[in-house]
Amino acid sequence: MFDLNDIVVFARVVEAGSFTAAARLLAIPKTTVSRRIAMLEREMGVRLLQRTTRCLKLTDAGRLYYEESSQALRTLEQANLRLAETRAEPAGTIRISAPVGFGGHFLAAAIFDFLATYPKAKVELRLTDDRLNLIENGIDLAFRTGILEHSTLIARKLGSTYRALCASPDYLARCGAPDQPADLVRHDCVIAGQSTQAQWLLEGPHGQETVAVSGRFAANEMQAVMAAAIAGHGIAQLPHVHAETCIKDGRLRRVLPDYTTPAGGLHVVYPSSQHLSPLVKAFIQVAAERLNAVNESSDLAVVLR
């Protein structure tokens, strides 16, 4: 029966290019390397390497055997890594990037859950509405909403989210509530953007409708939009993860509850790598669980994937 250690030695010889380099890599004598290769060839009944004083070459059989066995060895190495992860508590620092408004609500709660669950973990949160280069900025994980741009990043969709129409009780007492999307034309609307005029695409019982809206305040940052809506400056489109708390405590009310914006994706993205760290895996799991909890307790549903 062949010895798995002999196969490891054979693979390292091929990769290192010589018996001497493989012996140095494996921290064993060169004679041991030579003996194990001879034992493997004897067990297989075929020559795997052509050895001369000047060079080392794979035979056809050796090339085929290396291609198959090296893949199996990589699989075993990955299995060992994953097993080690299950036995070790995630520890270290994870650097996260997220949009400003998103990070201030749902994400903060997910981070607090994560820190409570993993006492050896630390989190550095960077809130920005710019889509940062993760590798250049040393970021392990980023949250992205909407349609993802093509990139080399690995993405996992946590769910789908949308914006709901909300206004403060004070505004509705002064101006009344719209009965249909066309009524928004006669209302002050708080615009998420750089102009006090916008086209809002709404999805409701009759499909999608586009409404031209305007108001006296616009901002390109969601916290400011929500603050303006709470202060009574008009009707705003707010992501459900922002609006839910304010609706529950009475600072905001739903307007046109049968209408929302079309659903968009909520993703976590991270740099492409062969092996995802236990810390990042653990945080993604906690964030998914927190999003699921929001979904179960909210009238503003999230579709989880």
Short mmCIF file of C-alpha atoms in Angstrom, two decimals:
data_model
loop_
_atom_site.label_atom_id
_atom_site.label_comp_id
_atom_site.label_asym_id
_atom_site.label_seq_id
_atom_site.Cartn_x
_atom_site.Cartn_y
_atom_site.Cartn_z
CA MET A 1 0.00 0.00 0.00
CA PHE A 2 1.44 3.38 -0.96
CA ASP A 3 2.35 5.95 1.71
CA LEU A 4 0.68 9.36 1.44
CA ASN A 5 3.92 10.96 2.64
CA ASP A 6 5.68 9.57 -0.44
CA ILE A 7 3.14 11.35 -2.66
CA VAL A 8 3.71 14.62 -0.80
CA VAL A 9 7.46 14.30 -1.29
CA PHE A 10 6.96 13.53 -5.00
CA ALA A 11 4.76 16.62 -5.45
CA ARG A 12 7.28 18.85 -3.68
CA VAL A 13 10.13 17.53 -5.84
CA VAL A 14 8.18 18.37 -8.99
CA GLU A 15 7.27 21.84 -7.70
CA ALA A 16 10.76 22.63 -6.36
CA GLY A 17 12.53 21.27 -9.45
CA SER A 18 15.16 19.22 -7.63
CA PHE A 19 15.69 16.76 -4.79
CA THR A 20 17.90 19.27 -2.98
CA ALA A 21 15.32 22.09 -3.09
CA ALA A 22 12.51 19.73 -2.05
CA ALA A 23 14.60 18.45 0.89
CA ARG A 24 15.17 22.03 2.01
CA LEU A 25 11.46 22.83 1.67
CA LEU A 26 10.40 19.74 3.63
CA ALA A 27 13.22 20.06 6.17
CA ILE A 28 14.34 16.46 5.63
CA PRO A 29 17.62 14.94 4.33
CA LYS A 30 18.08 14.68 0.58
CA THR A 31 18.65 10.92 0.97
CA THR A 32 15.18 10.61 2.51
CA VAL A 33 13.66 12.39 -0.48
CA SER A 34 15.44 10.03 -2.88
CA ARG A 35 14.40 6.97 -0.89
CA ARG A 36 10.74 7.98 -0.75
CA ILE A 37 10.59 8.66 -4.49
CA ALA A 38 12.12 5.23 -5.15
CA MET A 39 9.58 3.59 -2.83
CA LEU A 40 6.70 5.34 -4.59
CA GLU A 41 7.92 4.28 -8.04
CA ARG A 42 8.34 0.73 -6.83
CA GLU A 43 4.83 0.72 -5.35
CA MET A 44 3.33 2.19 -8.55
CA GLY A 45 5.38 -0.09 -10.80
CA VAL A 46 6.37 2.77 -13.13
CA ARG A 47 9.11 5.39 -13.35
CA LEU A 48 7.84 8.85 -12.51
CA LEU A 49 11.03 10.91 -12.82
CA GLN A 50 13.99 10.80 -15.18
CA ARG A 51 17.05 11.73 -13.13
CA THR A 52 20.45 12.76 -14.49
CA THR A 53 23.34 14.67 -12.96
CA ARG A 54 22.15 17.85 -14.68
CA CYS A 55 18.36 17.81 -14.75
CA LEU A 56 15.18 16.28 -13.45
CA LYS A 57 12.28 15.57 -15.83
CA LEU A 58 8.83 14.07 -15.43
CA THR A 59 8.02 11.00 -17.48
CA ASP A 60 4.63 10.91 -19.21
CA ALA A 61 3.35 8.71 -16.40
CA GLY A 62 4.88 11.05 -13.83
CA ARG A 63 3.20 14.09 -15.38
CA LEU A 64 -0.20 12.40 -15.32
CA TYR A 65 0.31 11.20 -11.76
CA TYR A 66 1.39 14.66 -10.57
CA GLU A 67 -1.63 16.37 -12.13
CA GLU A 68 -4.03 14.01 -10.41
CA SER A 69 -2.25 13.63 -7.07
CA SER A 70 -1.48 17.34 -6.59
CA GLN A 71 -5.18 18.17 -6.94
CA ALA A 72 -5.99 15.55 -4.32
CA LEU A 73 -3.35 16.98 -1.99
CA ARG A 74 -4.80 20.50 -2.34
CA THR A 75 -8.22 19.11 -1.46
CA LEU A 76 -6.80 17.49 1.66
CA GLU A 77 -5.04 20.71 2.65
CA GLN A 78 -8.29 22.66 2.30
CA ALA A 79 -10.10 20.04 4.39
CA ASN A 80 -7.49 20.40 7.13
CA LEU A 81 -7.84 24.18 7.08
CA ARG A 82 -11.61 24.03 7.33
CA LEU A 83 -11.43 21.53 10.18
CA ALA A 84 -9.01 23.81 12.03
CA GLU A 85 -11.43 26.71 11.56
CA THR A 86 -14.27 24.83 13.22
CA ARG A 87 -12.09 24.25 16.28
CA ALA A 88 -10.73 27.79 16.57
CA GLU A 89 -12.62 30.85 17.77
CA PRO A 90 -12.45 33.67 15.19
CA ALA A 91 -10.07 36.37 16.41
CA GLY A 92 -8.41 39.48 15.05
CA THR A 93 -9.54 42.68 13.33
CA ILE A 94 -12.02 42.87 10.46
CA ARG A 95 -12.21 46.08 8.42
CA ILE A 96 -15.63 46.82 6.96
CA SER A 97 -16.87 49.45 4.53
CA ALA A 98 -20.52 50.44 4.05
CA PRO A 99 -22.69 53.32 2.83
CA VAL A 100 -23.14 56.02 5.47
CA GLY A 101 -26.86 55.61 6.17
CA PHE A 102 -26.80 51.84 5.94
CA GLY A 103 -23.94 51.57 8.42
CA GLY A 104 -25.66 53.77 10.96
CA HIS A 105 -28.69 51.51 11.39
CA PHE A 106 -28.87 47.85 10.50
CA LEU A 107 -25.12 47.34 10.23
CA ALA A 108 -24.32 48.83 13.63
CA ALA A 109 -26.69 46.33 15.25
CA ALA A 110 -25.06 43.46 13.33
CA ILE A 111 -21.60 44.58 14.46
CA PHE A 112 -22.70 44.72 18.09
CA ASP A 113 -24.10 41.18 17.79
CA PHE A 114 -20.80 40.05 16.25
CA LEU A 115 -18.66 41.60 19.00
CA ALA A 116 -20.84 40.03 21.68
CA THR A 117 -20.59 36.60 20.05
CA TYR A 118 -16.83 36.70 19.38
CA PRO A 119 -14.98 38.39 22.30
CA LYS A 120 -11.59 38.06 20.56
CA ALA A 121 -12.75 39.96 17.46
CA LYS A 122 -12.36 43.66 16.69
CA VAL A 123 -14.16 45.74 14.04
CA GLU A 124 -13.00 48.86 12.21
CA LEU A 125 -15.99 50.35 10.34
CA ARG A 126 -15.49 52.87 7.56
CA LEU A 127 -18.67 54.61 6.46
CA THR A 128 -18.57 56.20 3.04
CA ASP A 129 -20.85 56.46 0.05
CA ASP A 130 -17.80 56.06 -2.23
CA ARG A 131 -17.11 52.57 -3.59
CA LEU A 132 -13.61 52.07 -2.29
CA ASN A 133 -10.98 49.79 -3.76
CA LEU A 134 -10.95 47.09 -1.08
CA ILE A 135 -7.39 45.90 -1.63
CA GLU A 136 -5.82 49.37 -1.80
CA ASN A 137 -7.67 50.45 1.36
CA GLY A 138 -7.07 47.25 3.32
CA ILE A 139 -10.79 46.46 3.61
CA ASP A 140 -11.85 42.88 4.28
CA LEU A 141 -15.56 43.21 3.57
CA ALA A 142 -17.91 45.80 2.06
CA PHE A 143 -21.68 46.15 1.83
CA ARG A 144 -23.11 47.18 -1.54
CA THR A 145 -26.70 47.86 -2.56
CA GLY A 146 -28.31 47.97 -5.97
CA ILE A 147 -26.76 46.55 -9.14
CA LEU A 148 -23.16 45.45 -8.72
CA GLU A 149 -20.53 46.61 -11.17
CA HIS A 150 -18.44 43.95 -12.84
CA SER A 151 -15.25 43.34 -10.87
CA THR A 152 -12.95 40.65 -9.55
CA LEU A 153 -14.61 40.87 -6.13
CA ILE A 154 -16.48 37.89 -4.73
CA ALA A 155 -20.11 38.81 -3.93
CA ARG A 156 -22.74 37.13 -1.80
CA LYS A 157 -26.32 38.30 -1.97
CA LEU A 158 -27.85 38.56 1.47
CA GLY A 159 -31.25 39.60 0.23
CA SER A 160 -33.29 42.17 -1.64
CA THR A 161 -34.28 45.51 -0.21
CA TYR A 162 -36.33 48.50 -1.30
CA ARG A 163 -37.40 51.97 -0.26
CA ALA A 164 -40.73 52.81 1.33
CA LEU A 165 -42.52 56.15 1.27
CA CYS A 166 -42.59 57.82 4.70
CA ALA A 167 -43.48 61.15 6.25
CA SER A 168 -43.73 62.57 9.75
CA PRO A 169 -47.07 62.74 11.61
CA ASP A 170 -46.66 66.55 11.71
CA TYR A 171 -46.32 66.81 7.92
CA LEU A 172 -49.32 64.54 7.34
CA ALA A 173 -51.42 66.57 9.82
CA ARG A 174 -50.58 69.77 7.92
CA CYS A 175 -50.70 68.53 4.33
CA GLY A 176 -52.69 65.30 4.38
CA ALA A 177 -51.68 61.95 2.92
CA PRO A 178 -51.65 61.11 -0.81
CA ASP A 179 -54.19 58.54 -1.94
CA GLN A 180 -52.38 57.54 -5.14
CA PRO A 181 -48.93 58.09 -6.67
CA ALA A 182 -50.15 60.95 -8.87
CA ASP A 183 -50.96 62.93 -5.68
CA LEU A 184 -47.23 63.18 -4.89
CA VAL A 185 -46.99 65.96 -7.47
CA ARG A 186 -48.87 68.24 -5.04
CA HIS A 187 -46.68 67.35 -2.04
CA ASP A 188 -43.27 68.43 -0.83
CA CYS A 189 -40.89 65.51 -1.28
CA VAL A 190 -37.47 65.11 0.30
CA ILE A 191 -35.16 64.05 -2.53
CA ALA A 192 -32.23 61.68 -2.18
CA GLY A 193 -29.94 63.29 -4.73
CA GLN A 194 -28.43 66.59 -5.77
CA SER A 195 -31.57 68.26 -7.13
CA THR A 196 -34.89 69.19 -5.54
CA GLN A 197 -36.64 67.58 -8.52
CA ALA A 198 -36.69 63.87 -9.35
CA GLN A 199 -38.49 61.05 -11.13
CA TRP A 200 -39.64 58.40 -8.65
CA LEU A 201 -40.21 54.89 -9.97
CA LEU A 202 -42.79 53.11 -7.83
CA GLU A 203 -44.05 49.56 -7.87
CA GLY A 204 -47.57 48.76 -6.72
CA PRO A 205 -50.81 46.92 -7.43
CA HIS A 206 -50.89 48.13 -11.05
CA GLY A 207 -47.23 47.52 -11.82
CA GLN A 208 -44.62 50.25 -12.12
CA GLU A 209 -45.45 53.95 -12.27
CA THR A 210 -43.18 56.95 -12.70
CA VAL A 211 -44.03 60.17 -10.89
CA ALA A 212 -42.35 63.57 -11.21
CA VAL A 213 -41.79 64.93 -7.68
CA SER A 214 -40.20 68.02 -6.19
CA GLY A 215 -39.59 69.62 -2.83
CA ARG A 216 -37.59 72.17 -0.90
CA PHE A 217 -34.77 69.91 0.31
CA ALA A 218 -32.42 67.42 -1.35
CA ALA A 219 -29.37 65.62 -0.01
CA ASN A 220 -27.04 62.97 -1.38
CA GLU A 221 -26.72 61.29 2.03
CA MET A 222 -29.51 59.14 3.46
CA GLN A 223 -29.15 60.24 7.10
CA ALA A 224 -29.86 63.82 6.07
CA VAL A 225 -32.87 62.71 3.98
CA MET A 226 -34.32 60.79 6.90
CA ALA A 227 -33.68 63.69 9.31
CA ALA A 228 -35.55 66.04 6.98
CA ALA A 229 -38.50 63.65 6.75
CA ILE A 230 -38.64 63.31 10.55
CA ALA A 231 -38.49 67.11 10.88
CA GLY A 232 -41.63 67.41 8.72
CA HIS A 233 -40.17 68.72 5.47
CA GLY A 234 -41.95 66.26 3.22
CA ILE A 235 -42.38 62.70 1.97
CA ALA A 236 -39.21 60.68 1.49
CA GLN A 237 -38.19 57.36 0.00
CA LEU A 238 -36.30 55.56 2.78
CA PRO A 239 -34.66 52.13 2.79
CA HIS A 240 -36.75 49.85 4.96
CA VAL A 241 -33.82 49.14 7.30
CA HIS A 242 -33.68 52.90 8.02
CA ALA A 243 -37.40 53.53 8.28
CA GLU A 244 -38.45 50.59 10.43
CA THR A 245 -37.24 51.93 13.79
CA CYS A 246 -38.70 55.38 13.14
CA ILE A 247 -42.06 53.89 12.15
CA LYS A 248 -42.17 51.77 15.29
CA ASP A 249 -41.41 54.70 17.62
CA GLY A 250 -43.88 57.00 15.84
CA ARG A 251 -41.47 59.50 14.29
CA LEU A 252 -42.54 58.43 10.79
CA ARG A 253 -45.58 56.88 9.15
CA ARG A 254 -45.95 54.92 5.94
CA VAL A 255 -47.40 56.78 2.97
CA LEU A 256 -48.99 54.88 0.08
CA PRO A 257 -48.24 51.56 1.84
CA ASP A 258 -49.08 49.53 -1.26
CA TYR A 259 -46.21 51.18 -3.16
CA THR A 260 -42.44 50.81 -2.87
CA THR A 261 -39.47 51.22 -5.14
CA PRO A 262 -38.52 48.11 -7.16
CA ALA A 263 -36.43 45.68 -5.11
CA GLY A 264 -32.66 45.98 -5.34
CA GLY A 265 -29.91 43.65 -4.17
CA LEU A 266 -28.10 43.79 -0.85
CA HIS A 267 -24.65 42.23 -1.17
CA VAL A 268 -21.50 41.69 0.79
CA VAL A 269 -18.34 41.75 -1.32
CA TYR A 270 -14.77 40.81 -0.52
CA PRO A 271 -11.50 40.43 -2.44
CA SER A 272 -11.09 37.27 -4.47
CA SER A 273 -9.05 34.68 -2.62
CA GLN A 274 -8.77 30.93 -2.44
CA HIS A 275 -9.39 30.90 1.29
CA LEU A 276 -11.86 33.19 3.11
CA SER A 277 -10.83 33.97 6.69
CA PRO A 278 -12.92 32.56 9.57
CA LEU A 279 -13.44 36.12 10.81
CA VAL A 280 -15.06 37.29 7.56
CA LYS A 281 -17.15 34.12 7.34
CA ALA A 282 -18.38 34.60 10.90
CA PHE A 283 -19.35 38.23 10.29
CA ILE A 284 -21.25 37.43 7.09
CA GLN A 285 -23.22 34.81 9.01
CA VAL A 286 -24.06 37.25 11.82
CA ALA A 287 -25.11 39.93 9.31
CA ALA A 288 -27.37 37.45 7.48
CA GLU A 289 -28.99 36.43 10.76
CA ARG A 290 -29.57 40.07 11.78
CA LEU A 291 -31.14 40.83 8.39
CA ASN A 292 -33.38 37.80 8.79
CA ALA A 293 -34.46 39.05 12.24
CA VAL A 294 -35.34 42.45 10.75
CA ASN A 295 -37.36 40.69 8.07
CA GLU A 296 -39.33 38.59 10.57
CA SER A 297 -40.20 41.54 12.81
CA SER A 298 -40.98 44.06 10.09
CA ASP A 299 -43.93 44.93 7.93
CA LEU A 300 -41.32 46.18 5.43
CA ALA A 301 -40.19 42.76 4.25
CA VAL A 302 -36.78 41.77 2.96
CA VAL A 303 -36.55 38.90 0.51
CA LEU A 304 -33.66 36.74 1.66
CA ARG A 305 -31.64 34.66 -0.80
#
